[in-house]
Coordinates of C-alpha atoms in Angstrom, one line a residue:
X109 CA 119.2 44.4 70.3
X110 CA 118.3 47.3 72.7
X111 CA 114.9 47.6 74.4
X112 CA 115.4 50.8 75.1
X113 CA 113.0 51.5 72.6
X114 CA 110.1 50.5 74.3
X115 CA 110.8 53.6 76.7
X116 CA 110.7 55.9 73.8
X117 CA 108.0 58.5 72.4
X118 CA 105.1 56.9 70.2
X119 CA 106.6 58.5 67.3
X120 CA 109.5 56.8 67.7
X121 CA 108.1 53.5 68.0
X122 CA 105.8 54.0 65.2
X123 CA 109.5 54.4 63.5
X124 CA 111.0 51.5 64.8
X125 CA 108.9 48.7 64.8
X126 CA 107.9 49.8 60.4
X127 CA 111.4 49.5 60.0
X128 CA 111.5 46.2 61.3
X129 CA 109.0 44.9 58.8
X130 CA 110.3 46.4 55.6
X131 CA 111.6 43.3 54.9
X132 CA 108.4 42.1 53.6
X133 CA 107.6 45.3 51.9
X134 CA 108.4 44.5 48.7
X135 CA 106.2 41.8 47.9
X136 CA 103.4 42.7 50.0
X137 CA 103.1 46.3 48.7
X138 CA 101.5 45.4 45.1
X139 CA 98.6 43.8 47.3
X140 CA 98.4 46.8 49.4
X141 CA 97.8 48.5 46.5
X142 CA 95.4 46.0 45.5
X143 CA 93.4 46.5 48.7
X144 CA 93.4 50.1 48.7
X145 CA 92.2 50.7 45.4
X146 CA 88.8 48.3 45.9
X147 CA 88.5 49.7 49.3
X148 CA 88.1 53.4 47.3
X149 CA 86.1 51.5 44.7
X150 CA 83.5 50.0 47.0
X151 CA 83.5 53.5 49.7
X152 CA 83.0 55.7 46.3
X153 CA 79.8 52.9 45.3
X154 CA 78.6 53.6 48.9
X155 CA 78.7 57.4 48.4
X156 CA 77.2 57.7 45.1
X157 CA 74.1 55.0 45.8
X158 CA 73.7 56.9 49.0
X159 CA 72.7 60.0 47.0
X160 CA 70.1 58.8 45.3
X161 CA 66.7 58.2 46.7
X162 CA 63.9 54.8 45.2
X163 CA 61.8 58.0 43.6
X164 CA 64.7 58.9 41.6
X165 CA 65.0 55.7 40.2
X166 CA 61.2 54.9 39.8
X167 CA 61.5 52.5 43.0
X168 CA 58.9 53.0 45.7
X169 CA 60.1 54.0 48.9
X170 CA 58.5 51.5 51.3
X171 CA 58.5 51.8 54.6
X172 CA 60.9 51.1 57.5
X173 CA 64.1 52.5 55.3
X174 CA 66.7 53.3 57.8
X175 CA 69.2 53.2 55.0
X176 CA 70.6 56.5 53.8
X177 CA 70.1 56.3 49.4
X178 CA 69.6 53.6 47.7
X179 CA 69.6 49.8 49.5
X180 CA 72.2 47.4 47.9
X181 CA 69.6 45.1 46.8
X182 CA 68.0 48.2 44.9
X183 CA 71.5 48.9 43.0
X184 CA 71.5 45.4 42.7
X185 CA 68.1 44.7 40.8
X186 CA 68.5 48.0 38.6
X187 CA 71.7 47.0 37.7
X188 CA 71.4 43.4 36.8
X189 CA 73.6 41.5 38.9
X190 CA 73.0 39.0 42.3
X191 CA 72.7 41.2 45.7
X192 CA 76.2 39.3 46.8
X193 CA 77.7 39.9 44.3
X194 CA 77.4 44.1 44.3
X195 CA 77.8 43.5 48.1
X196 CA 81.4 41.8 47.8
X197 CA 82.0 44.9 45.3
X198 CA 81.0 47.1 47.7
X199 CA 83.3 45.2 50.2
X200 CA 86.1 45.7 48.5
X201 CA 86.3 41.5 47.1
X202 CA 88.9 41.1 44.3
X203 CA 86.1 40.6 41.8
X204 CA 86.6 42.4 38.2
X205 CA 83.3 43.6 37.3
X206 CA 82.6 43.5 33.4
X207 CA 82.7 47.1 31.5
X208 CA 78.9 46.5 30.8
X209 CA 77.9 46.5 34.2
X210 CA 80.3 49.0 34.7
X211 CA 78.5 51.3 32.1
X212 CA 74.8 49.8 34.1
X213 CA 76.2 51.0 37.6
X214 CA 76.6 54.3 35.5
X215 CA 73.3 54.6 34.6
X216 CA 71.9 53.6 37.7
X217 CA 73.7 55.9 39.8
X218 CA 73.6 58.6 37.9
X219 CA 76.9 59.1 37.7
X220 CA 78.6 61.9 35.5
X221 CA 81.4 61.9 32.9
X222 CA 84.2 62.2 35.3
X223 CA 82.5 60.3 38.0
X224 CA 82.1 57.4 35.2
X225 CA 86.0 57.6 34.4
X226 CA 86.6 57.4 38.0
X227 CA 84.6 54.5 38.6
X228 CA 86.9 52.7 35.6
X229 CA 89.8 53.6 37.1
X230 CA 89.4 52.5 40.2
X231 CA 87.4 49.0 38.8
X232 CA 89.1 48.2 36.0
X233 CA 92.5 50.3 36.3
X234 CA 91.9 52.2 33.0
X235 CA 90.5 54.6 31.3
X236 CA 86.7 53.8 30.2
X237 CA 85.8 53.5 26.5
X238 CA 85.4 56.5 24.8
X239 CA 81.7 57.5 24.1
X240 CA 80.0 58.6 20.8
X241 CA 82.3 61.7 19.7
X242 CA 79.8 64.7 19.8
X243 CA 79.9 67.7 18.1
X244 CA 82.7 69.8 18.5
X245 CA 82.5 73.6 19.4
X246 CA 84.1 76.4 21.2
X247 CA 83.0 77.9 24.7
X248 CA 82.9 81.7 24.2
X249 CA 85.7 81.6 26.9
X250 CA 87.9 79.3 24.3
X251 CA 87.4 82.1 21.9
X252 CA 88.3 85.1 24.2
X253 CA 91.4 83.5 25.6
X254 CA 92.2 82.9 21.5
X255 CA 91.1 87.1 21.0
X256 CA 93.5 88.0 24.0
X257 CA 96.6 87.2 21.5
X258 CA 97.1 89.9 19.6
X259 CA 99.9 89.8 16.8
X260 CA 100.3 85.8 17.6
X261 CA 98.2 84.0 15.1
X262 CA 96.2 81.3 17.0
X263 CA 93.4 78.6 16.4
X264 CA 91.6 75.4 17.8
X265 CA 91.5 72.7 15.4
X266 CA 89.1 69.6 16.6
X267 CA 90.0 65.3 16.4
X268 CA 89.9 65.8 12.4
X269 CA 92.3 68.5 12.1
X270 CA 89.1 70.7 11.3
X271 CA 89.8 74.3 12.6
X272 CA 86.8 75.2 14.6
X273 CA 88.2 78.8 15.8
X274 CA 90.6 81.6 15.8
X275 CA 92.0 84.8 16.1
X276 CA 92.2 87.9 13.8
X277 CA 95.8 87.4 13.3
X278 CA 95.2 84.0 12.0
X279 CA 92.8 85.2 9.8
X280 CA 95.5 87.9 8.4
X281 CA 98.0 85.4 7.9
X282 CA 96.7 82.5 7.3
X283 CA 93.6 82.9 5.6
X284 CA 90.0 84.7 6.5
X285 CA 88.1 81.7 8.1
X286 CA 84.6 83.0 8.3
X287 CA 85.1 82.5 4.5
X288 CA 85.5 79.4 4.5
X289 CA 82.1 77.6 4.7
X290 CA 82.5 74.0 4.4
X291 CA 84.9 71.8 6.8
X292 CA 87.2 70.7 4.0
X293 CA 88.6 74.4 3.3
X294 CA 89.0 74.6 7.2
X295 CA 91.2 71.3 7.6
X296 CA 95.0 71.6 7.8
X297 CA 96.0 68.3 6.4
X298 CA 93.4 68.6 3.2
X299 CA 95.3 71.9 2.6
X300 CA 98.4 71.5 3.1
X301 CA 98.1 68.2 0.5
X302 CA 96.2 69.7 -1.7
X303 CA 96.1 73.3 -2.2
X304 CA 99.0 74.3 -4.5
X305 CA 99.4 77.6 -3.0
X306 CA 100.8 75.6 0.7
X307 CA 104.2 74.7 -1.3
X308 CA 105.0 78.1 -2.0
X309 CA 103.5 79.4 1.4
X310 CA 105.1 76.7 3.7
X311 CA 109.2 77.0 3.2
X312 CA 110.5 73.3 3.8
X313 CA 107.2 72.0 2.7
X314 CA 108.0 68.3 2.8
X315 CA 109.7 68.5 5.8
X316 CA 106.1 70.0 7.5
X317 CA 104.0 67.9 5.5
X318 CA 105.8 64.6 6.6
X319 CA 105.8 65.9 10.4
X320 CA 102.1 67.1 10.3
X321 CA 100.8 63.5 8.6
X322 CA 102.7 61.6 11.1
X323 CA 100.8 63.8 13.8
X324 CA 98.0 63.1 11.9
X325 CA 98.6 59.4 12.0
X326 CA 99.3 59.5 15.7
X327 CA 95.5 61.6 16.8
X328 CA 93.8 59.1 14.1
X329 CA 94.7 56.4 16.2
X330 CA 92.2 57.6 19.1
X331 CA 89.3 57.2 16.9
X332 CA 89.1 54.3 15.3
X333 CA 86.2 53.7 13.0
X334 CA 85.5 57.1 13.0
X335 CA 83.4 57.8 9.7
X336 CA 84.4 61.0 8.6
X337 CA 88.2 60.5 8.9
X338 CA 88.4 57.5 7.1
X339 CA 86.6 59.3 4.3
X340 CA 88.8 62.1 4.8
X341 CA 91.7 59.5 4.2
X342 CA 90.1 58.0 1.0
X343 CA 89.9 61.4 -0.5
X344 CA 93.6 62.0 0.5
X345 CA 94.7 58.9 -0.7
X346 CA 92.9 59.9 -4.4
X347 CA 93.9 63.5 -3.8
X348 CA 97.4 63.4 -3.2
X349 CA 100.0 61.6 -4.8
X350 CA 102.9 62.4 -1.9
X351 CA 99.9 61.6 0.7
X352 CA 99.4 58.3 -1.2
X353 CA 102.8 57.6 -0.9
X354 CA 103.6 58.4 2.7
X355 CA 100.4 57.5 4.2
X356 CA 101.4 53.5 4.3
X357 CA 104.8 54.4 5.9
X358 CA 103.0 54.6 9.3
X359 CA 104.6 57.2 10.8
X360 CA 103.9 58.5 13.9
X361 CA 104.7 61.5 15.9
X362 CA 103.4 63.4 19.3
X363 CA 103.3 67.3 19.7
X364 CA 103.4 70.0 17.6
X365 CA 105.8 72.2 18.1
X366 CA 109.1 74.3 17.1
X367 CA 109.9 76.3 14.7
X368 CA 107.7 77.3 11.4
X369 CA 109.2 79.9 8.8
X370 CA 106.1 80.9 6.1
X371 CA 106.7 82.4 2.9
X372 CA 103.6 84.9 3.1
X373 CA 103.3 86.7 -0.7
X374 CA 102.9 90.1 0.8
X375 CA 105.6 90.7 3.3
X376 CA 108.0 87.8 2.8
X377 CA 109.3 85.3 5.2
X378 CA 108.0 84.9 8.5
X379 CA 109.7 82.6 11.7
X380 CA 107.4 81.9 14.3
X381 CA 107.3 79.4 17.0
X382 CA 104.4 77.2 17.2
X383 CA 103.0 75.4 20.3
X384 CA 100.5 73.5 20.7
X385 CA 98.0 72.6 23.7
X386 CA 95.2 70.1 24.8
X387 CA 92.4 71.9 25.8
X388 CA 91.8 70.2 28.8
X389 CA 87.7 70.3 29.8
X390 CA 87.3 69.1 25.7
X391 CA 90.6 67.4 25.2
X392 CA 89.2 66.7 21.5
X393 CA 90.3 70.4 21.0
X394 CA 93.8 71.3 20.6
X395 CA 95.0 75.6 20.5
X396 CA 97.7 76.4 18.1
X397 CA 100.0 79.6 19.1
X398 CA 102.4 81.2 16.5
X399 CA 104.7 83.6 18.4
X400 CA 107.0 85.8 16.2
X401 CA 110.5 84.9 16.9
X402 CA 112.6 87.1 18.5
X403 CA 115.4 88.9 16.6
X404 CA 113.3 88.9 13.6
X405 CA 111.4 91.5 11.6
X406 CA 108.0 89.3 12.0
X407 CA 106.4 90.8 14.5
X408 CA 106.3 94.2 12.6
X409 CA 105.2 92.4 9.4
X410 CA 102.3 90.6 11.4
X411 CA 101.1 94.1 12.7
X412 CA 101.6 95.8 8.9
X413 CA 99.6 92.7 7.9
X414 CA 97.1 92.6 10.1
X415 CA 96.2 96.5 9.9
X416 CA 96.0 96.1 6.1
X417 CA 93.5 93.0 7.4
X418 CA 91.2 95.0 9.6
X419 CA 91.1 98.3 6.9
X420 CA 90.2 96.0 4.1
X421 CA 87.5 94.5 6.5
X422 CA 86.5 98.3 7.3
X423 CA 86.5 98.0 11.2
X424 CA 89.0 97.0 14.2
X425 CA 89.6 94.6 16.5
X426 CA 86.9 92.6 16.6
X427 CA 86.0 89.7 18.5
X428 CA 86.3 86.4 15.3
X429 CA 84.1 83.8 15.1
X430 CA 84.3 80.3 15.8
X431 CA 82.8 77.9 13.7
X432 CA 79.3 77.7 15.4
X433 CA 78.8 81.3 14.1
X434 CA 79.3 80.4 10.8
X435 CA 76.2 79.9 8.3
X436 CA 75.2 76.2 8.2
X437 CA 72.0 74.5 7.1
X438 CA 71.6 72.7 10.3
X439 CA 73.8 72.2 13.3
X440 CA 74.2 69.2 15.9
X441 CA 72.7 70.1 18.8
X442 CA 74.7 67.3 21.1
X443 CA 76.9 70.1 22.6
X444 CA 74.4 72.9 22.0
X445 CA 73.0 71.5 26.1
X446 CA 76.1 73.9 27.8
X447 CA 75.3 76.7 25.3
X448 CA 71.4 76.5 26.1
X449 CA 72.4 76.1 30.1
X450 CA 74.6 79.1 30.1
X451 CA 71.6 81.4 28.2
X452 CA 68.1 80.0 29.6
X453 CA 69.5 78.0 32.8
X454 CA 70.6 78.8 36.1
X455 CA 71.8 76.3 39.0
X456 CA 69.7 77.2 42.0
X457 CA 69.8 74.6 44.9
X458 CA 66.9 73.5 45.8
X459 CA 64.9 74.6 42.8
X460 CA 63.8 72.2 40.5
X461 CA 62.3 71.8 36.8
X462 CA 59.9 69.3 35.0
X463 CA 61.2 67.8 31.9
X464 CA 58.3 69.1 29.8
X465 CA 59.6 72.9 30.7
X466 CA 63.2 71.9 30.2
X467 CA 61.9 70.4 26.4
X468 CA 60.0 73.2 25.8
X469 CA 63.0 75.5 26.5
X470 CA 65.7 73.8 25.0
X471 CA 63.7 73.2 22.0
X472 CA 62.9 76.6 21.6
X473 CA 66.6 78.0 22.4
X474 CA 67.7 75.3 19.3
X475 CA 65.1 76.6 17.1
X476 CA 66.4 80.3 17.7
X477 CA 70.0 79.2 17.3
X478 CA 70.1 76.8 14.1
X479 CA 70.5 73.8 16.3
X480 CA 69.3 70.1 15.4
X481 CA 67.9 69.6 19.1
X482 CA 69.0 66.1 21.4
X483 CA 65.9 63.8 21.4
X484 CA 64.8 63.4 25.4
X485 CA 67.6 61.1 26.4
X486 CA 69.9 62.5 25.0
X487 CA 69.4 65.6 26.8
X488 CA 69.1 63.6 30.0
X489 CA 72.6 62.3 29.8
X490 CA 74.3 65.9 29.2
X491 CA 72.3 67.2 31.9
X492 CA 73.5 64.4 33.9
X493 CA 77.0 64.9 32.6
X494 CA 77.0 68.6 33.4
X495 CA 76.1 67.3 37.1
X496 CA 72.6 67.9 37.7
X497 CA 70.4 65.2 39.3
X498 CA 68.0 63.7 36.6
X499 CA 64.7 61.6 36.7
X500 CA 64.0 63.6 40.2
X501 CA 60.0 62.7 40.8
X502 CA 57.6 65.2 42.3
X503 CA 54.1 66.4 43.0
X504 CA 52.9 68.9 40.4
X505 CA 49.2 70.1 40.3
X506 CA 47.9 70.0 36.6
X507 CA 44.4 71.2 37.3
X508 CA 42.3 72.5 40.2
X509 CA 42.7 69.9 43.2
X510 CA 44.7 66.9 40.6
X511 CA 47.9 66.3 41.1
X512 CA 50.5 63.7 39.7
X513 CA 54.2 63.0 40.2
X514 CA 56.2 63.5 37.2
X515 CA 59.9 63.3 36.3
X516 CA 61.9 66.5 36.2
X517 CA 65.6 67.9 37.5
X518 CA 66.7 69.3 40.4
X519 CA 68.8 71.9 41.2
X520 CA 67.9 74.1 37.8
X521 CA 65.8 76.5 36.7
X522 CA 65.1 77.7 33.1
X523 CA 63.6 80.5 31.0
X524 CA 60.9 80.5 28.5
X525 CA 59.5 77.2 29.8
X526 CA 55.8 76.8 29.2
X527 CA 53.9 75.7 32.6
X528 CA 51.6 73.7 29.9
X529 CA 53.8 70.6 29.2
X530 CA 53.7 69.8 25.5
X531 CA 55.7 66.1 25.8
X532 CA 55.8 63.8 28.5
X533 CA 56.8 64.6 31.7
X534 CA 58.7 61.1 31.7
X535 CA 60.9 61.4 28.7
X536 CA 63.8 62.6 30.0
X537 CA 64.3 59.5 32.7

C-alpha cells in the first residue's frame, strides 16, 4: 500500500485511516451507542443538579462551596442512594438505575414532564410510566383552530372517546353539544352502540361500528386499569348485544380515517372524509375533521344545514364551547393550573412569589371558575411541570423589623394575591 497518504490534507487522512477501521465497526458500534447515550445521561444529571441551589432543596449552604448547584453527595442523600453510586451515574458507568429512583432523581431535581421523559430515555431506553391521567380540557387555542373550520364538521374527543370540543358545523350535523350535559351523551362508542337513531344515521353501520370498537380496543390498551373505562365497558357489555358480541373478538385497529357517508334526515346522504390527529402538547386529545368530498353536493347541504343551525339558534357564527364551559356541579381542577396561569400569572424573570399568594390566587381563580382546586402539592408539581422553579426560599418581612425565609416560586408573578398569607408558606415544597 501507498504512503502517499501521509503527505495528504488532514481531511483526507481523517478519510483514510476511518476507512481502515471499519472493519470492526460492526460489532463495536452497539457499544458506541452504549457509551454515548450514558455520557448524555450523566452530562444532562450534571446540568440539571447544577441549577439548583441547597436553599431550593431545604439544604443549608455551608461554606467553602466552589461547586456550581447542587454537590453530588447532596443529590446523593436527597435521593436515597450511596455518593458512588450517583457518581458512576454521573460518569457515565453501565449501571441501570431502578424507575423509583428514577422518579426520586425527578423530584429532587426538579425536573419537568419532558425533562422527566428525557431522563427515561436516556436511563432506561423507554418511555417513563404514565402518570395519574388528569382532567382532560381544551386550551382556548384548541378551540379556535376547531372554529377556524368552517363547513368541515370537527371535534376533540379525549382517552375515553368522550368529546370534549367542537365546532358549529359539528353541532349542525351531528348533534348540538352544549346540550348534552352528562359525558355519556357525549361519547362516540356509547352512541353509536346504543342510540337507535346511529343505524339509520351511519350508512354501513356495522362496517363503522366494527372499525370504531377495534380503535377503541386499540386506545384502551394505553390505560389499563383506568376506572371509568372499564365501567364504560361493563355498561356496553349489558348495553349492547353486537358490542357483547364483538367485544371478546379483540380486534384492534390504528387511525381513523377515510371515507364516512351519513344518512342525515334533513338533507340526505352526506360523503365526507374523516381524519384524524394527535394533539401533540396533550396527546390524550385527538381532533376529528370531516371534509365534504369533492364532486359531491355535501358541501352545499352542510352550508343549507348549518344556516338553518345558526337561525334556529337566533345568532351567527359564534365561537362553541368546549366542555369546560358547560354547566357541571364541580370540575377537577388538576388542569385548571395552565388556565389560572394564563388569567392571574405572568412569567417575569427574576420576579418571584410566595406560596401563600400563589394559594390565595389560585384558590380564588377556582372558586370564580367552578373548579375543585389541587391541594398544595399538587399545584407544586404543575407549576413544576409548566417549568417554573419551585420550593425557591427567600427573606420576606412579616412585621416591622421580623423577617423569615419562606418557600415560594421564582420567575412568576400573580394577581389577586393577598400579602397576608392565609396557609403555610411551606406547603407547596
Amino acid at each position: 500500500m501507498s504512503n502517499d497518504h501521509r503527505n495528504s490534507p488532514p481531511l483526507f487522512q481523517e478519510v483514510f485511516f476511518s476507512d481502515t477501521r471499519m472493519k470492526g465497526v460492526g460489532m463495536v458500534s452497539q457499544q458506541q451507542q452504549q457509551e454515548y447515550r450514558l455520557q448524555e445521561l450523566g452530562d444532562f444529571l450534571r446540568t440539571r443538579r447544577a441549577r439548583l441551589t441547597p436553599e431550593d432543596v431545604g439544604l443549608p449552604r455551608g461554606s467553602r462551596r466552589k461547586t456550581p448547584g447542587l454537590r453530588r453527595a447532596e443529590v446523593a442523600q436527597l435521593v436515597g442512594v450511596s455518593v458512588d453510586w450517583y457518581t458512576w451515574l454521573e460518569q457515565g458507568r453501565s449501571i441501570t438505575p431502578s424507575t423509583q429512583v428514577l422518579e426520586r432523581l425527578v423530584q429532587t431535581l426538579r425536573l419537568d414532564a419532558n425533562e422527566r421523559n428525557h431522563l427515561f430515555l436516556l436511563a432506561q431506553q423507554q418511555a417513563p410510566p404514565a402518570l395519574a391521567p388528569e382532567t382532560e380540557i381544551v386550551s382556548p387555542a384548541l378551540q379556535h383552530f376547531l372554529d377556524q373550520f368552517g363547513t368541515r364538521p370537527a371535534f376533540v374527543s379525549g382517552r375515553r372517546w368522550d368529546i370534549l370540543a367542537w365546532n358549529d358545523a359539528g353541532c349542525a350535523i351531528f348533534g348540538d353539544y352544549r346540550r348534552m350535559t352528562t359525558p355519556r351523551e357525549r361519547n362516540t362508542i356509547w352512541g353509536i352502540f346504543t342510540n337507535p337513531l346511529s343505524r339509520q344515521f351511519i350508512v354501513d353501520w356495522e362496517e363503522d361500528a366494527r372499525q370504531l370498537l377495534a380503535q377503541f380496543r386499540s386506545s384502551c390498551g394505553r390505560y389499563p386499569g383506568d376506572a371509568q373505562l372499564t365501567e364504560l365497558i361493563h355498561d356496553l357489555m349489558l348495553a349492547s348485544p353486537e358490542f357483547r358480541a364483538w367485544w371478546p373478538d379483540h380486534e384492534v385497529r390504528s387511525g381513523q380515517e377515510g371515507r364516512k357517508t351519513l344518512n342525515h334526515p334533513q338533507v340526505g346522504h352526506l360523503l365526507f372524509e374523516r381524519l384524524t390527529f394527535q394533539v401533540f402538547d396533550t396527546p390524550d386529545l385527538k381532533l376529528t375533521v370531516y371534509t365534504p368530498l369533492e364532486g359531491t353536493d355535501t358541501l352545499r347541504k352542510v352550508e343549507q344545514l348549518l344556516a338553518q343551525w345558526y337561525q334556529k339558534e337566533g345568532q351567527g357564527p359564534h365561537p362553541s364551547q368546549a366542555i369546560h364551559q358547560l354547566p357541571q356541579t364541580r370540575r377537577s381542577g388538576q388542569d385548571a393550573v395552565e388556565l389560572w396561569l394564563a388569567d392571574c400569572g405572568k412569567r417575569v424573570e427574576g420576579a418571584w412569589v410566595a406560596n401563600s399568594d400563589i394559594m390565595i390566587s389560585y384558590v380564588n381563580w377556582c372558586e370564580a371558575h367552578g373548579y375543585e382546586p389541587k391541594k398544595a402539592k399538587g399545584l407544586a408539581q404543575s407549576l413544576a411541570a409548566h417549568g417554573l422553579e419551585v420550593g425557591v426560599r427567600q427573606w420576606v418581612y412579616t412585621g416591622p423589623g421580623i423577617r423569615t425565609k419562606t418557600r415560594g416560586v421564582r420567575g412568576l408573578r400573580v394577581q389577586d394575591g393577598s400579602q397576608t398569607p392565609k396557609t403555610s408558606g411551606d406547603e407547596l415544597s
